[in-house]
Coordinates of C-alpha atoms in Angstrom, one line a residue:
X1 CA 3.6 -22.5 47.8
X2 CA 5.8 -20.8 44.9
X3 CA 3.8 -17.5 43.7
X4 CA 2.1 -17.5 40.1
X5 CA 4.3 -14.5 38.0
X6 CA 1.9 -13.0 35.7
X7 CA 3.6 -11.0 33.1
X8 CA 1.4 -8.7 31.4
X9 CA 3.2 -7.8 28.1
X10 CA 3.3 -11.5 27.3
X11 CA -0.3 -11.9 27.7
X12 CA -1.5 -8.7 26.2
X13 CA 1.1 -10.4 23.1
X14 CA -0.9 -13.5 23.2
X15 CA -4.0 -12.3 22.9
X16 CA -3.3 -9.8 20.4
X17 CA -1.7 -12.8 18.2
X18 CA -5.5 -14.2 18.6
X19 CA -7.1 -10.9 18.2
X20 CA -4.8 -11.2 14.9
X21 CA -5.8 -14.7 13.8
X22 CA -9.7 -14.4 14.6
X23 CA -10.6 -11.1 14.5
X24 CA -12.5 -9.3 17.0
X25 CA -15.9 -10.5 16.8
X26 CA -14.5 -14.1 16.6
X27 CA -12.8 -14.1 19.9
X28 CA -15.2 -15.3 22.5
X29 CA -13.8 -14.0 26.0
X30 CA -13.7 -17.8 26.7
X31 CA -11.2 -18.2 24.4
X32 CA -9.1 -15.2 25.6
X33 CA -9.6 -16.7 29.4
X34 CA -7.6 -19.8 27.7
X35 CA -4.9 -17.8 26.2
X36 CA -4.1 -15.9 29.0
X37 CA -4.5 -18.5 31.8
X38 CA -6.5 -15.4 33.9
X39 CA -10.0 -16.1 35.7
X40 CA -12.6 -13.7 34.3
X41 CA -12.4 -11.7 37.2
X42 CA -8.4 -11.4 36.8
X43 CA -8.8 -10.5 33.3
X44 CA -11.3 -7.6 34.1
X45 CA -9.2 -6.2 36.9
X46 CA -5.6 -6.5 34.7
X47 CA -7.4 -5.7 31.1
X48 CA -11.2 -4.3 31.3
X49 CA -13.3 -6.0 29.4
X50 CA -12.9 -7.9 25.7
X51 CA -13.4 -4.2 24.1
X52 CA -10.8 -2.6 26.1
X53 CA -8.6 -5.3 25.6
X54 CA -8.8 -5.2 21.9
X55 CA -7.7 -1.8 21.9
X56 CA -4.7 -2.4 23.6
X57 CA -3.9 -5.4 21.1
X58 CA -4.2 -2.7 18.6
X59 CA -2.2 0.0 20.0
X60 CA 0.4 -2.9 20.6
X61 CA 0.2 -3.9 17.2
X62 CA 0.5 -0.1 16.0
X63 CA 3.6 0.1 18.0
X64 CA 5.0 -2.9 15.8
X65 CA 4.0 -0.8 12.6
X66 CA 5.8 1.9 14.0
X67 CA 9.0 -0.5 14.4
X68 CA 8.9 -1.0 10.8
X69 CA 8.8 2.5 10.0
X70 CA 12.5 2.8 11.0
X71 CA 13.7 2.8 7.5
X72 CA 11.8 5.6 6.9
X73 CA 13.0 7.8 9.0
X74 CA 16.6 7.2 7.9
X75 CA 17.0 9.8 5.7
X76 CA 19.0 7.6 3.1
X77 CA 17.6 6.9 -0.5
X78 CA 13.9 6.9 -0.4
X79 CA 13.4 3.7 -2.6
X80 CA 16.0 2.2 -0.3
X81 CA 13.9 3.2 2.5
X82 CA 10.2 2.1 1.3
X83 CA 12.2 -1.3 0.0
X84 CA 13.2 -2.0 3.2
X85 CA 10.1 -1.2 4.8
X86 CA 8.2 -4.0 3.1
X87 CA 10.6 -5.9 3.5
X88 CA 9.9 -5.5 7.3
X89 CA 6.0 -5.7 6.7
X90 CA 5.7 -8.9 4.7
X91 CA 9.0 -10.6 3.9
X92 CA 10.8 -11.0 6.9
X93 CA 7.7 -12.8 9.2
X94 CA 6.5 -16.8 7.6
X95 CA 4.1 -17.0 5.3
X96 CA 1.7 -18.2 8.1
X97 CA 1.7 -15.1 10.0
X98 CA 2.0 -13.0 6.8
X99 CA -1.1 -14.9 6.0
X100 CA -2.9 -13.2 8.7
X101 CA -2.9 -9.7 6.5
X102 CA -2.8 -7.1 9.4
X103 CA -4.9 -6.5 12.5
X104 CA -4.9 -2.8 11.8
X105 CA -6.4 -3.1 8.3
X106 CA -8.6 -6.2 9.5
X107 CA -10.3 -3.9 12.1
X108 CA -10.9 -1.1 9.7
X109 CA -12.4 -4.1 7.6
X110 CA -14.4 -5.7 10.0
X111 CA -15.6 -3.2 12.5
X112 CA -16.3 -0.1 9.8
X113 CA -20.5 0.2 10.2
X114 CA -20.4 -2.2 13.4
X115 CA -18.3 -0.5 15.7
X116 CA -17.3 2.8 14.1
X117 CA -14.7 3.9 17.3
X118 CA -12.6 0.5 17.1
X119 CA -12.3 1.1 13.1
X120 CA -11.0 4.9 14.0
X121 CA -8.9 3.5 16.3
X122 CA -7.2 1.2 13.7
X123 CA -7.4 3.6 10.9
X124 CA -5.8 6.2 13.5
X125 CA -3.0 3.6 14.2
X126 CA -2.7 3.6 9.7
X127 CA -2.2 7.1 9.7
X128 CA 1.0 7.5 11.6
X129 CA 2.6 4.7 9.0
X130 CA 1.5 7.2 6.4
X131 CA 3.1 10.0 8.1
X132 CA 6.0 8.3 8.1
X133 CA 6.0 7.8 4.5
X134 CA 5.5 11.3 3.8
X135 CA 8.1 12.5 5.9
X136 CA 10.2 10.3 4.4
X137 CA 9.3 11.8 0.9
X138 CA 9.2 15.3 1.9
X139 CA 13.0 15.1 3.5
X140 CA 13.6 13.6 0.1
X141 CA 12.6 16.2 -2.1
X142 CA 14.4 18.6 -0.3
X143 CA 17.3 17.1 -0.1
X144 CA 17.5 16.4 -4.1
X145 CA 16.8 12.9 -3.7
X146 CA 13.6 13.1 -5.3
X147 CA 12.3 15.1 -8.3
X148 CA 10.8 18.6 -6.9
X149 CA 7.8 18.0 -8.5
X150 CA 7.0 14.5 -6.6
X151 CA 4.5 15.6 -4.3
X152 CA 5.5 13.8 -1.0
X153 CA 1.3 13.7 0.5
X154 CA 0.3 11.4 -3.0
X155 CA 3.4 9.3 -2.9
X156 CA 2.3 8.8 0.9
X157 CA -1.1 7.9 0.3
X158 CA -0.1 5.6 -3.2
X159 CA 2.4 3.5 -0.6
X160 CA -0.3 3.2 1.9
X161 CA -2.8 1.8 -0.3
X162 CA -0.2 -0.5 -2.0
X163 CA 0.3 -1.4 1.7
X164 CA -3.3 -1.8 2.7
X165 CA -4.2 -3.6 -0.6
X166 CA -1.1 -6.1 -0.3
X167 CA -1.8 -7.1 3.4
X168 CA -5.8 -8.1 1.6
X169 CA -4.0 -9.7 -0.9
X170 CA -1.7 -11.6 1.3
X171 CA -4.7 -12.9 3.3
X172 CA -6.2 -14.1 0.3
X173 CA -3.0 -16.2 0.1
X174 CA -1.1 -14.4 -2.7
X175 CA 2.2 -15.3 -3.3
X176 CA 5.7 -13.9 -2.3
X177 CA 7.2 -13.7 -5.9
X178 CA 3.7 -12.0 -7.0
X179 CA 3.9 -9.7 -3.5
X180 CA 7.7 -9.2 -4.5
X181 CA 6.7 -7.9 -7.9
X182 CA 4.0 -5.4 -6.7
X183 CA 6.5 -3.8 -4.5
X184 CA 9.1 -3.6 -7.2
X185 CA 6.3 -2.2 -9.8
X186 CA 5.6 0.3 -7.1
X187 CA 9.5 1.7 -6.3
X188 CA 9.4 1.9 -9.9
X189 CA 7.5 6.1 -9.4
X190 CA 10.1 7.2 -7.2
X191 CA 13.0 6.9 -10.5

């Protein structure tokens, strides 16, 4: 008899894809049992339980938000930069998935007042897209590609809510062209 490979990474990727779809509280560990092809036992030895599981899926999914904040880091042009980080975060997955908004900003959503320490967790993930923004605004200024008296820490927190607000309004099923526009209203501050 050929041994069963398992692989992790795919599975932890599976679930967090239905973490992504049905939220937390609407993932029964029945359905994760299905998704993974583990026995309940399997998935408590390889995962912990549902909660610790979800945490992974977001750290996983924090690590994809992290991927996207390569353009900010660049250094370049910082409306270059923040252009091609949305494109990252809404334009280049289907409308489908983009549909989903984001499991980050879903958690904060859904568990804020339920369970306080996933939302944290979530919002803790947030935070380090926002640092990114205002690193990439603060090498900005100093390098003379923005105006001295941008302060890079309100710029951050503007293109953070723009983000947090557009991944609501993209699970509420608004369109590309009108998501398009938002972010080109937006680069608009950093002329």
């Amino acid at each position: 008899m050929r041994p069963v490979t398992f692989d992790k990474q795919k599975a932890l990727a599976n679930v967090t894809h239905l973490f992504w779809q049905q939220g937390y509280e609407g993932t029964s560990v029945q359905q994760i049992l299905d998704c993974t092809g583990l026995s309940r036992s399997s998935l408590y030895a390889t995962f912990g339980d549902k909660r610790a599981l979800f945490i992974q899926s977001l750290a996983q999914f924090g690590q994809m938000s992290q991927a996207a904040c390569m353009p900010l880091k660049n250094r370049g042009n910082p409306r270059e930069a923040v252009r091609q980080f949305f494109e990252l975060v809404f334009f280049v997955m289907p409308e489908q998935q983009r549909r989903l908004g984001c499991l980050l900003v879903n958690t904060v959503l859904e568990q804020s007042g339920l369970d306080d320490e996933l939302a944290r967790f979530a919002s803790e993930q947030l935070q380090t897209v926002e640092q990114a923004f205002e690193q990439c605004f603060e090498h900005a200024v100093a390098e003379g590609r923005l105006e001295p008296d941008k302060d890079p820490r309100l710029l951050a927190a503007f293109f953070m809510t723009l983000t947090r607000g557009m991944r609501v309004a993209a699970r509420e099923g608004q369109s590309e062209a009108m998501l398009r526009s938002m972010v080109a209203t937006a680069l608009n501050i950093l002329d």
